[in-house]
Structures are given as C-alpha cells and as structure tokens.
Amino acid sequence: MSNKHFKLPLFVLLATAGIFFTACNNDDDDGTAQENITTIQVHLTGAGIDQEFEWNDLDGIGGNNPVIDTIVVPANTGDIFSHIHVYDRSKTPEVDITDEIEAESLEHLITYAVAGANVNIAYDDTDSNGKPLGIKSIWTSTGASNGTLRIILYHEPSNKDNLSDPGGEVDFDVTFPVRIQ
Amino acid sequence: MSERFWLLSVAAVLGLAVALPAQDCHVALRGHVYDAETREPLAYATVRVAETSRGTMADENGYYVLPDHCEGATYTVSVAHVACEHFTQVVKLVENQAFDFWLSHVAHLQEITVLERAVAPTPVQASQEVSSSDLAAGQGVNITETMKKLPGVTSINTGATIAKPVIQGLHSNRIALINNQVALESQQWGSEHAPEIDPFTAGKITVLKGAAGVRYGVGAMGGAILIEPQPLREEAGWGGWVHGGVFSNGLSGVAAGAVDWKKDEGSLALRLQGTVKRSGNLRAPDYWLGNTGASEANLSVMTGWQNGPWRHDLSATTFNQKIGILRASHQGNLTDLMLAIEADTPRNNPNWFTYDIERPYQTVNHQTFQYRTALRLNEKWKFNGQYSLQYNERKEFDVVRKTSAGADKPQLLFDLWTNQVNLALEHFPIRHWQGGVGVQALQQKNTVGKGGLIPNYDTYGGSIWAMERWRKYPNPWEFEVGARYDYRYTNVFTTGNLVDVDTTLQFGNVSGTVGAVYHFNKAWSLSLHSGYAWRPPHVNELFAQGIHFGSGIYEQGRSDLRPEKALNTNLTLQWQTRRVYASLSVYRNNIQDFIYLEPQDELVLTVRGAFPAYFFDQDDAVLQGVDGSISFPVVGRLSVEGRVSLLRAYRMSRDSGENTDQKNWLPLMPSDRYQYGLKWRFGRDEQTVNSSESFVRLLASTTLEQTRLPQEGLLKPAPETFTVLALEVVHTFAVGKKSLEVGLNVQNLTNLRYREYLNFFRFYADEPGVNAGLRAKLTF
C-alpha cells in the first residue's frame, strides 16, 4: 500500500526535476563575452613621421590609472595620415576591434576635438552611406603649441551630421595630451 | 496514539494582533469544539475554512475564532482533532452567533486525509496579508505588484519591467523571500534583479515587517515575504482553475492554469501548474518605452502523501523569464548620461510598438526542487525536515557590436547552486507555551562568468534557532521569545576584473526576538515587538569593482566591511470590529554598520571617460516611520479605505565635528505615500461557495516628492509629488457548479505623466501611462 503511494509522485517529481535540471545544463553557452577596450592607438604617418601613440588601461576599469602617451607632431607640416586602432589587450591574443568598427561603419562614428594645440583634423574616410566614419583622418599642424585631443567613438549614432552630438552611446572617450613642436 | 492530525497554519490564532488586510468582511467565525461523547470541550482541535484557505487551532477550552469572514456567506468548515473523526460542515455565517462542533472519537481510522503543517506560530511582529482581490489583480503583472497596497510596502524599480519589494525602506539582501517555505536564493543583491517567483503559484502572501531573522535567517534583517501555495486538494477527484488576462499597455497577455487531483483512496494528491506571459513595448503617456517587452514561462509540480506516521511533500518548479531593458537607459559614459538626463523625451528610444526584445535584456532561469517531510512523534511533538535544491542562472545581454565575439553571448553570467536543509522539532502548547527548535544548513556555489562585476564564491552556513510563544486564553497577554545563531563561511576566489582575489570570510552572530501582545477586548489590541537581526556583507559589497551603466557610477567594494546589525522595535495598535478595521504601527530600526555607497571626491578615469566614484562604506543608520491603515463603511455598501506610509531614514554621523543639525539622509528611500479610496460592494451571489467579493473600487495613491535626499550624488532632482488613480471592478459569476471571477483593473486612469523616485530609470523616461487589464478566472 505504502509503496504504491511512493511510486507515482516520486516518478513524476524525479522525472520533472530531471527535465528541468538537464534542460538548463544543456545550455551551450559556456561563457560570456564582454568587450573590454583597453587600448586606443593613433598611428601617424607622413611628413617625415611614422609613429604610434597609445592610450592604455590594461587592467580595465578601476585599479591602476590609464597610461597615456603624449602625441607629438612636428610644427607646420603638410598632410599627416592618421589611422585609429582599437584593441582589447586584456585577452590573449589581443582582440583587434578596429575591424568590427569598419565592418559596421554605418553604426559607428569617431569624433575629434582639439583644444589648445594648433592642429587641424579632417575626415579621410566615409561609411557606406557617404557619411563620416573617422578611423582615417588627415592632420595638418601650424605653430608650436600644447593642448589636448579628445577622441570619442559613438556606437549606433542617430545623427552623423551633428558631430558635436550624434546620439547613440559612447564606446570610448579618451583624451590625449598633444604637443606641436 | 493515533498519528492523524490535521493541523493548519495557525494564522490569526485566537484573533491575535497580527494586522489583517483591510476587507469589508469583518465577521468572525467562532465557537467551541466539544467531545461528542463526554460533552467536554476539546482542546487543540483544528478548524479550517475551505473557501478562504484559513485555519486556526482551538485553545485549551475548545474555543476558536477565525476573524474576517463575510456575513451571510456560506462556508465549508472542517474540524479535526487527534484521534477524532474528521468533520466537515457547511455553515452560513451570521453575526453574533457561535458555531459549536461536536467531534466523536473513532478508534482506528486508517485512511483519512492528513495534512501536516508547520506548528510555528505566527510571529507577534507586524505582519500583513495580501488580500485575495489584490493578489488576483497583481498576479498578471509581477509578484511585487501584488503587495503594493500594504502600508509600509512599496517597490524599487528598474524601468517598468523590473520591480522588487521594499519593506519599510529595506530591500534586496535585507529582506527574505520565502517561497513555499524555501528561502529564495538568487542574485538578490542587485537592485535590478527581480524575484524569481511566479505570482500564480501563490495562494497567500504575507509580509512580515521588521527584523524576522530568528525565523527566517540572515536574509530577513528588514522583514520577510512569505509566499504560500494553495494547499493540495483534500477531496478525491479532479479540480483546478484557468486564468486568462490581457492588458492594454504593452498589449500583453497572460495565461495560467492548474490541475489538482487526489486519489480516490489514500492520501496522494498532485498538482500541475503553469503560466505563460508575453508583453510588448509599454507606452508612457507621450511616447513608447522602447525595448520594454517581456516573456515568461513557468511550470510547477507538487505532490504530497501520507505514509503511516510520515507526511511527504515533493515539488519542482521552473521559472524562466526574458526581460527587455529600456533601450534609452543604456549609457556609454557620463556625457551620454547627462544628455539623457537633460532630455525631455528619451534619447536613442525606439519609439514604436513591438513584441521583439533587443539588447539590452536579461534572461533568468530559476529551478527549485524540494522535499519536505513531517512526522508526528506524539500528541505534543512533531518533527519537520526539508531539503531544497535551487539553481539560478542569470544572463545579462548588453548592447554590443553585431560582428563582435560577444554578439551571440551574454556579457554577464551568474550561476548559483544552493542546497539547504532545515530540521525542526516543534510542539503544540505545553503549559501554554508553543514553539520549537531547529537547525539549518546551507551550501552555495556562485560562479560569475568572465568579466563579471563580482568574484566567484562558495558559501557554507549553519544555524540553530529556538522560538516559543505563550498564550493562555482568556488571559489578555501573549508573549513571544526567540533566539538564533548563524554562522557563514565564504571562500572568495578570482574576479572577472583581471584582479585575483583568493580569500576566506567568516561571519557569525546571534539574532533575537521578544514580543508581547495585550488584548484590551475583542476589538482592541496593542503589540510590541523587538527584533535583533544581522546580515553579513555580500560579496558584491566587499569586492565589486565596475561601472553601473544605468546609474553612471563607478562602484568599488571594501573588503573589511563588518556585518550589519539591526535592532528593530515596532508598536502596533489595532482596532477591529465587525464594521471597522484600523491599525497603526510605529517603528524604529537602528542599524549598526549599515552598508551604503559613499560618493568620492575624485573621478575614475576609464576608456569611456571619467565616472564619479562611489565606494562602499558603513555607518550607523536609523530608519523610523509610521504605517497606518483604516477601512470603515460610510453608508450601505459603500466603504472608505485609507493607508499611510511615512519613513525617515538617515545616517548617524560618526565624525564628531560635523554639523548635527543637518541629517545625512539615506539615498533611495521611499517618500511619504498615501492611498485613499472608495469601495462599493454589490450583490453577492448566494449560490456560489467561492468567497470572492464583488466590488467596484476607486483608489488614489499620492506619493510626495522625496525632499530628504543625501547631500551628494544626486544627478537629477527627485520627481515631484504625483497622484495616480486606479479603478477596479470585480465580480464572481456562478457557472453551474463552477465559479467565474472576472476583473477589470485600470491603472493610471488619467494617463498621468509622472516619474517615481524609487525607479532607477526615472533619469530617462516617464512611468507607463494608462493600462487597462481584464482578467477572468474559472475555477472548477
């Protein structure tokens, strides 16, 4: 009598529990993928220079402060070609995020804001709709000076025509010291 | 000695001063239970009303009281006693009439349904039960929504889709959610992590206010929410219900149902219950709230049976949810955040309707398996044992580049396994003392995917408790005393933030409770309750390191935090007559080493720009307030109801030099709120045995602007005072032998544009506009 009492509920419960618990373990998602931009590199070529300047925060948010190079540009140059590279160096091997930005050019915009330094920066690339992208740019300098350069990468901007407020959200927002000499 | 005993939760034992929900049905079902042979009063018989699922135990003189029943209604009353025949009778309740029952001894009954319940008495502390109509109205929304009509209870929200209950200003890790006697173990430290409980599994929800640590452990420092399912079917055969609901805002639909079955012979009973829910983008009065859809699918199986002296209960539940997070809330950096805050309408907002859920969103799966057993040892003592296993998996999907490695993966993953064992020895009144002792053990394994905010950890915990309650009817006094010791050992290893942590933490502390009730007469009672409870700092508070993008702040834990200790005192005056219900509670909660986020002077520089830094810190804090509730009839079937919740919460400054006139108010505390309404009851159908009421109710809720704010750290002024209206119409039809309950519920009737201080997304968007919900429930 009492055995009968046990069998059905036990069976139902164990079977159900089995389904529930195996179902969740069959999940193929073995981990997460969190983008972690650690490095923004400005690669300048032309006018006699070929140099990389980096903004690095290898231990991510918090912890040690970022290490930031000073961008040094000769005074009164002709065109200097700039190429931005974006890396995640917290992973091994490092992840080059630049390719993703180029591949989704419509959904990205890099803006440049110079303060104090006598350097002019013009876009040298466009997205597939002919709007600015900003991975490539052309720099020209005038007199010797000191200042800063703020580079912002926007993801999913809503208005690429308004470079001061394109909407979307910021993926990186870094400021380099700049010296024109 | 026959082991048959049918004991139900001793809620509302002898009409003690636990605050009961404000209802219009305030007639007590009362009387005596006698031995049919000896004509003597029979002590400790249990009396239960099937329609309301409420029960009590008669005292030594055989006297029982079940308050809050409706006059003129028909109830099925079951009476049972050790060694006596189970007895059921249908009564029609009449005011001022006692219902006496005569039970006869039966020598050897073998197969009578026996349902064992916990002996633990209802605590003396302030508690409130969610009324059945509020439960039914909130079930289609979420579990938190069902409780918001109780004074002192509100919610803390993350947008319109995530809500967590707040009891007298405390939430998350500081309150415990006890679902079918199992403490819910999930990522409750996060204020954007909603409880993983299907409201349709709840037959009854009780909120205990103030420290309830002795009974419910370290999680219950600020209170506990008890969610209990309907008891399994007691009559042989089939039964169940189906519920369907639709809501105009978000065009959401919900379907739920349960099938109950009990074997013809023997005690075996089984229930299968399921819920599915789907909703699209919600709409604020002036725009759509982009990406606020949600979907949910839950299933549970419960079974119970009696085997000789043993009672067994098994259950398994699965809860699965996907919740869209308001797209406009996702901020890249502080500049974005400031722009979003200044914007009148949300930026980056997909301003249209869709059921699709895009990033950012969360998925949550919660599985529970539990086995409970009870053994009646003798006339006085009973053993209870429970084992539970919970698995909680939470994934958070952030906005990412479509071609990145993360495009098909979550950005945060939390995995939590919990094993719990509870053993208790409980006894029925011995020299007027009733209570028990118990031990509990807990083991937890928490894994955080790469890149998580917090480290992985393993926790082991043990507890021992004892609790006793004295009541000698008709002595007007009632006392309660209890103590508990908890020990927690946690091994913390590695973090996702590229910093290695490998450390062990040990915390141990006592909890205590004392309470007294004085019954002036049948209507008036006064209760005083003091509880001392604690909680260890959570791994989040110790080791967090990262940015909360929704709030735009950098948070950092502090590894040397001490446990929080709370001393909570509550004085409640209650007046309950046939027509009037009123209760007033005054409370003060002194929390030593209260853990909070302290704004720092410097900014933290990250690749996304500079963020304001907040470090976890601790200081003594005081939370004090008043909760009041009243309902009384004005004329005929029209009654008035009102509720008030006031709270003052501040830090006690430890620095002696500081200006003591200026209080350091705690952030994110509920502002003062008032609810007031009119309720008109209409024709009760005498044919139906269902106790549901038929009524129309217009309820206004006024929430004042929070003016008691911390001096720093507020990016946007607290929202202004607002008053929202809600209209509710409920009627129950008899359809043959079945009953059909139909309800119409309109929230934010005037389509008011407002924002709520306790919503993290008040920075970005308004609260949802008018929402009409129509529901129907067929019980068969």
JSON list of N, CA and C in Angstrom, two decimals, chain B residues 311-345:
[
{"chain": "B", "resi": 311, "resn": "ARG", "atom": "N", "xyz": [4.37, 12.32, 6.76]},
{"chain": "B", "resi": 311, "resn": "ARG", "atom": "CA", "xyz": [3.79, 13.13, 5.69]},
{"chain": "B", "resi": 311, "resn": "ARG", "atom": "C", "xyz": [4.93, 13.51, 4.74]},
{"chain": "B", "resi": 312, "resn": "HIS", "atom": "N", "xyz": [4.71, 13.36, 3.44]},
{"chain": "B", "resi": 312, "resn": "HIS", "atom": "CA", "xyz": [5.75, 13.71, 2.48]},
{"chain": "B", "resi": 312, "resn": "HIS", "atom": "C", "xyz": [5.21, 14.73, 1.49]},
{"chain": "B", "resi": 313, "resn": "ASP", "atom": "N", "xyz": [6.03, 15.68, 1.13]},
{"chain": "B", "resi": 313, "resn": "ASP", "atom": "CA", "xyz": [5.68, 16.64, 0.08]},
{"chain": "B", "resi": 313, "resn": "ASP", "atom": "C", "xyz": [6.88, 16.84, -0.82]},
{"chain": "B", "resi": 314, "resn": "LEU", "atom": "N", "xyz": [6.60, 16.78, -2.10]},
{"chain": "B", "resi": 314, "resn": "LEU", "atom": "CA", "xyz": [7.66, 17.00, -3.08]},
{"chain": "B", "resi": 314, "resn": "LEU", "atom": "C", "xyz": [7.20, 18.07, -4.04]},
{"chain": "B", "resi": 315, "resn": "SER", "atom": "N", "xyz": [8.12, 18.90, -4.48]},
{"chain": "B", "resi": 315, "resn": "SER", "atom": "CA", "xyz": [7.72, 19.82, -5.53]},
{"chain": "B", "resi": 315, "resn": "SER", "atom": "C", "xyz": [8.91, 20.21, -6.38]},
{"chain": "B", "resi": 316, "resn": "ALA", "atom": "N", "xyz": [8.63, 20.57, -7.60]},
{"chain": "B", "resi": 316, "resn": "ALA", "atom": "CA", "xyz": [9.65, 21.06, -8.52]},
{"chain": "B", "resi": 316, "resn": "ALA", "atom": "C", "xyz": [9.05, 22.21, -9.28]},
{"chain": "B", "resi": 317, "resn": "THR", "atom": "N", "xyz": [9.79, 23.30, -9.40]},
{"chain": "B", "resi": 317, "resn": "THR", "atom": "CA", "xyz": [9.29, 24.43, -10.15]},
{"chain": "B", "resi": 317, "resn": "THR", "atom": "C", "xyz": [10.38, 24.94, -11.09]},
{"chain": "B", "resi": 318, "resn": "THR", "atom": "N", "xyz": [9.94, 25.49, -12.18]},
{"chain": "B", "resi": 318, "resn": "THR", "atom": "CA", "xyz": [10.88, 26.16, -13.08]},
{"chain": "B", "resi": 318, "resn": "THR", "atom": "C", "xyz": [10.31, 27.51, -13.45]},
{"chain": "B", "resi": 319, "resn": "PHE", "atom": "N", "xyz": [11.17, 28.51, -13.42]},
{"chain": "B", "resi": 319, "resn": "PHE", "atom": "CA", "xyz": [10.77, 29.89, -13.69]},
{"chain": "B", "resi": 319, "resn": "PHE", "atom": "C", "xyz": [11.71, 30.40, -14.77]},
{"chain": "B", "resi": 320, "resn": "ASN", "atom": "N", "xyz": [11.16, 30.89, -15.88]},
{"chain": "B", "resi": 320, "resn": "ASN", "atom": "CA", "xyz": [12.01, 31.31, -17.00]},
{"chain": "B", "resi": 320, "resn": "ASN", "atom": "C", "xyz": [11.49, 32.62, -17.54]},
{"chain": "B", "resi": 321, "resn": "GLN", "atom": "N", "xyz": [12.38, 33.59, -17.61]},
{"chain": "B", "resi": 321, "resn": "GLN", "atom": "CA", "xyz": [11.94, 34.92, -17.94]},
{"chain": "B", "resi": 321, "resn": "GLN", "atom": "C", "xyz": [12.96, 35.60, -18.85]},
{"chain": "B", "resi": 322, "resn": "LYS", "atom": "N", "xyz": [12.44, 36.40, -19.77]},
{"chain": "B", "resi": 322, "resn": "LYS", "atom": "CA", "xyz": [13.30, 37.24, -20.59]},
{"chain": "B", "resi": 322, "resn": "LYS", "atom": "C", "xyz": [12.72, 38.65, -20.50]},
{"chain": "B", "resi": 323, "resn": "ILE", "atom": "N", "xyz": [13.53, 39.59, -20.08]},
{"chain": "B", "resi": 323, "resn": "ILE", "atom": "CA", "xyz": [13.03, 40.94, -19.84]},
{"chain": "B", "resi": 323, "resn": "ILE", "atom": "C", "xyz": [13.84, 41.94, -20.66]},
{"chain": "B", "resi": 324, "resn": "GLY", "atom": "N", "xyz": [13.16, 42.72, -21.47]},
{"chain": "B", "resi": 324, "resn": "GLY", "atom": "CA", "xyz": [13.81, 43.81, -22.18]},
{"chain": "B", "resi": 324, "resn": "GLY", "atom": "C", "xyz": [14.12, 44.95, -21.23]},
{"chain": "B", "resi": 325, "resn": "ILE", "atom": "N", "xyz": [15.25, 45.59, -21.44]},
{"chain": "B", "resi": 325, "resn": "ILE", "atom": "CA", "xyz": [15.62, 46.74, -20.63]},
{"chain": "B", "resi": 325, "resn": "ILE", "atom": "C", "xyz": [15.50, 47.98, -21.52]},
{"chain": "B", "resi": 326, "resn": "LEU", "atom": "N", "xyz": [14.83, 48.99, -21.01]},
{"chain": "B", "resi": 326, "resn": "LEU", "atom": "CA", "xyz": [14.63, 50.24, -21.75]},
{"chain": "B", "resi": 326, "resn": "LEU", "atom": "C", "xyz": [15.90, 50.63, -22.50]},
{"chain": "B", "resi": 327, "resn": "ARG", "atom": "N", "xyz": [15.80, 50.71, -23.83]},
{"chain": "B", "resi": 327, "resn": "ARG", "atom": "CA", "xyz": [16.99, 50.99, -24.64]},
{"chain": "B", "resi": 327, "resn": "ARG", "atom": "C", "xyz": [17.60, 52.34, -24.26]},
{"chain": "B", "resi": 328, "resn": "ALA", "atom": "N", "xyz": [16.76, 53.29, -23.95]},
{"chain": "B", "resi": 328, "resn": "ALA", "atom": "CA", "xyz": [17.24, 54.64, -23.65]},
{"chain": "B", "resi": 328, "resn": "ALA", "atom": "C", "xyz": [18.00, 54.71, -22.33]},
{"chain": "B", "resi": 329, "resn": "SER", "atom": "N", "xyz": [17.96, 53.63, -21.56]},
{"chain": "B", "resi": 329, "resn": "SER", "atom": "CA", "xyz": [18.66, 53.65, -20.27]},
{"chain": "B", "resi": 329, "resn": "SER", "atom": "C", "xyz": [20.12, 53.28, -20.42]},
{"chain": "B", "resi": 330, "resn": "HIS", "atom": "N", "xyz": [20.49, 52.81, -21.61]},
{"chain": "B", "resi": 330, "resn": "HIS", "atom": "CA", "xyz": [21.85, 52.31, -21.77]},
{"chain": "B", "resi": 330, "resn": "HIS", "atom": "C", "xyz": [22.77, 53.46, -22.12]},
{"chain": "B", "resi": 331, "resn": "GLN", "atom": "N", "xyz": [23.66, 53.78, -21.20]},
{"chain": "B", "resi": 331, "resn": "GLN", "atom": "CA", "xyz": [24.51, 54.95, -21.36]},
{"chain": "B", "resi": 331, "resn": "GLN", "atom": "C", "xyz": [25.96, 54.53, -21.48]},
{"chain": "B", "resi": 332, "resn": "GLY", "atom": "N", "xyz": [26.65, 55.09, -22.47]},
{"chain": "B", "resi": 332, "resn": "GLY", "atom": "CA", "xyz": [28.06, 54.77, -22.64]},
{"chain": "B", "resi": 332, "resn": "GLY", "atom": "C", "xyz": [28.93, 55.45, -21.60]},
{"chain": "B", "resi": 333, "resn": "ASN", "atom": "N", "xyz": [28.70, 56.72, -21.39]},
{"chain": "B", "resi": 333, "resn": "ASN", "atom": "CA", "xyz": [29.54, 57.40, -20.40]},
{"chain": "B", "resi": 333, "resn": "ASN", "atom": "C", "xyz": [28.78, 58.55, -19.76]},
{"chain": "B", "resi": 334, "resn": "LEU", "atom": "N", "xyz": [29.50, 59.30, -18.99]},
{"chain": "B", "resi": 334, "resn": "LEU", "atom": "CA", "xyz": [28.86, 60.32, -18.18]},
{"chain": "B", "resi": 334, "resn": "LEU", "atom": "C", "xyz": [28.23, 61.43, -19.04]},
{"chain": "B", "resi": 335, "resn": "THR", "atom": "N", "xyz": [28.89, 61.72, -20.17]},
{"chain": "B", "resi": 335, "resn": "THR", "atom": "CA", "xyz": [28.32, 62.74, -21.05]},
{"chain": "B", "resi": 335, "resn": "THR", "atom": "C", "xyz": [26.98, 62.27, -21.61]},
{"chain": "B", "resi": 336, "resn": "ASP", "atom": "N", "xyz": [26.96, 61.01, -22.05]},
{"chain": "B", "resi": 336, "resn": "ASP", "atom": "CA", "xyz": [25.70, 60.42, -22.51]},
{"chain": "B", "resi": 336, "resn": "ASP", "atom": "C", "xyz": [24.63, 60.53, -21.43]},
{"chain": "B", "resi": 337, "resn": "LEU", "atom": "N", "xyz": [25.07, 60.19, -20.21]},
{"chain": "B", "resi": 337, "resn": "LEU", "atom": "CA", "xyz": [24.12, 60.18, -19.09]},
{"chain": "B", "resi": 337, "resn": "LEU", "atom": "C", "xyz": [23.56, 61.58, -18.84]},
{"chain": "B", "resi": 338, "resn": "MET", "atom": "N", "xyz": [24.45, 62.56, -18.86]},
{"chain": "B", "resi": 338, "resn": "MET", "atom": "CA", "xyz": [23.98, 63.92, -18.62]},
{"chain": "B", "resi": 338, "resn": "MET", "atom": "C", "xyz": [23.02, 64.37, -19.72]},
{"chain": "B", "resi": 339, "resn": "LEU", "atom": "N", "xyz": [23.35, 64.02, -20.96]},
{"chain": "B", "resi": 339, "resn": "LEU", "atom": "CA", "xyz": [22.46, 64.37, -22.07]},
{"chain": "B", "resi": 339, "resn": "LEU", "atom": "C", "xyz": [21.11, 63.67, -21.91]},
{"chain": "B", "resi": 340, "resn": "ALA", "atom": "N", "xyz": [21.15, 62.41, -21.49]},
{"chain": "B", "resi": 340, "resn": "ALA", "atom": "CA", "xyz": [19.91, 61.65, -21.32]},
{"chain": "B", "resi": 340, "resn": "ALA", "atom": "C", "xyz": [19.06, 62.26, -20.21]},
{"chain": "B", "resi": 341, "resn": "ILE", "atom": "N", "xyz": [19.73, 62.69, -19.16]},
{"chain": "B", "resi": 341, "resn": "ILE", "atom": "CA", "xyz": [19.00, 63.24, -18.02]},
{"chain": "B", "resi": 341, "resn": "ILE", "atom": "C", "xyz": [18.35, 64.56, -18.40]},
{"chain": "B", "resi": 342, "resn": "GLU", "atom": "N", "xyz": [19.07, 65.36, -19.20]},
{"chain": "B", "resi": 342, "resn": "GLU", "atom": "CA", "xyz": [18.53, 66.66, -19.56]},
{"chain": "B", "resi": 342, "resn": "GLU", "atom": "C", "xyz": [17.42, 66.57, -20.60]},
{"chain": "B", "resi": 343, "resn": "ALA", "atom": "N", "xyz": [17.43, 65.49, -21.37]},
{"chain": "B", "resi": 343, "resn": "ALA", "atom": "CA", "xyz": [16.46, 65.36, -22.46]},
{"chain": "B", "resi": 343, "resn": "ALA", "atom": "C", "xyz": [15.05, 65.23, -21.89]},
{"chain": "B", "resi": 344, "resn": "ASP", "atom": "N", "xyz": [14.11, 65.87, -22.55]},
{"chain": "B", "resi": 344, "resn": "ASP", "atom": "CA", "xyz": [12.72, 65.81, -22.10]},
{"chain": "B", "resi": 344, "resn": "ASP", "atom": "C", "xyz": [12.08, 64.49, -22.48]},
{"chain": "B", "resi": 345, "resn": "THR", "atom": "N", "xyz": [12.42, 64.01, -23.68]},
{"chain": "B", "resi": 345, "resn": "THR", "atom": "CA", "xyz": [11.97, 62.69, -24.09]},
{"chain": "B", "resi": 345, "resn": "THR", "atom": "C", "xyz": [13.21, 61.82, -24.27]}
]
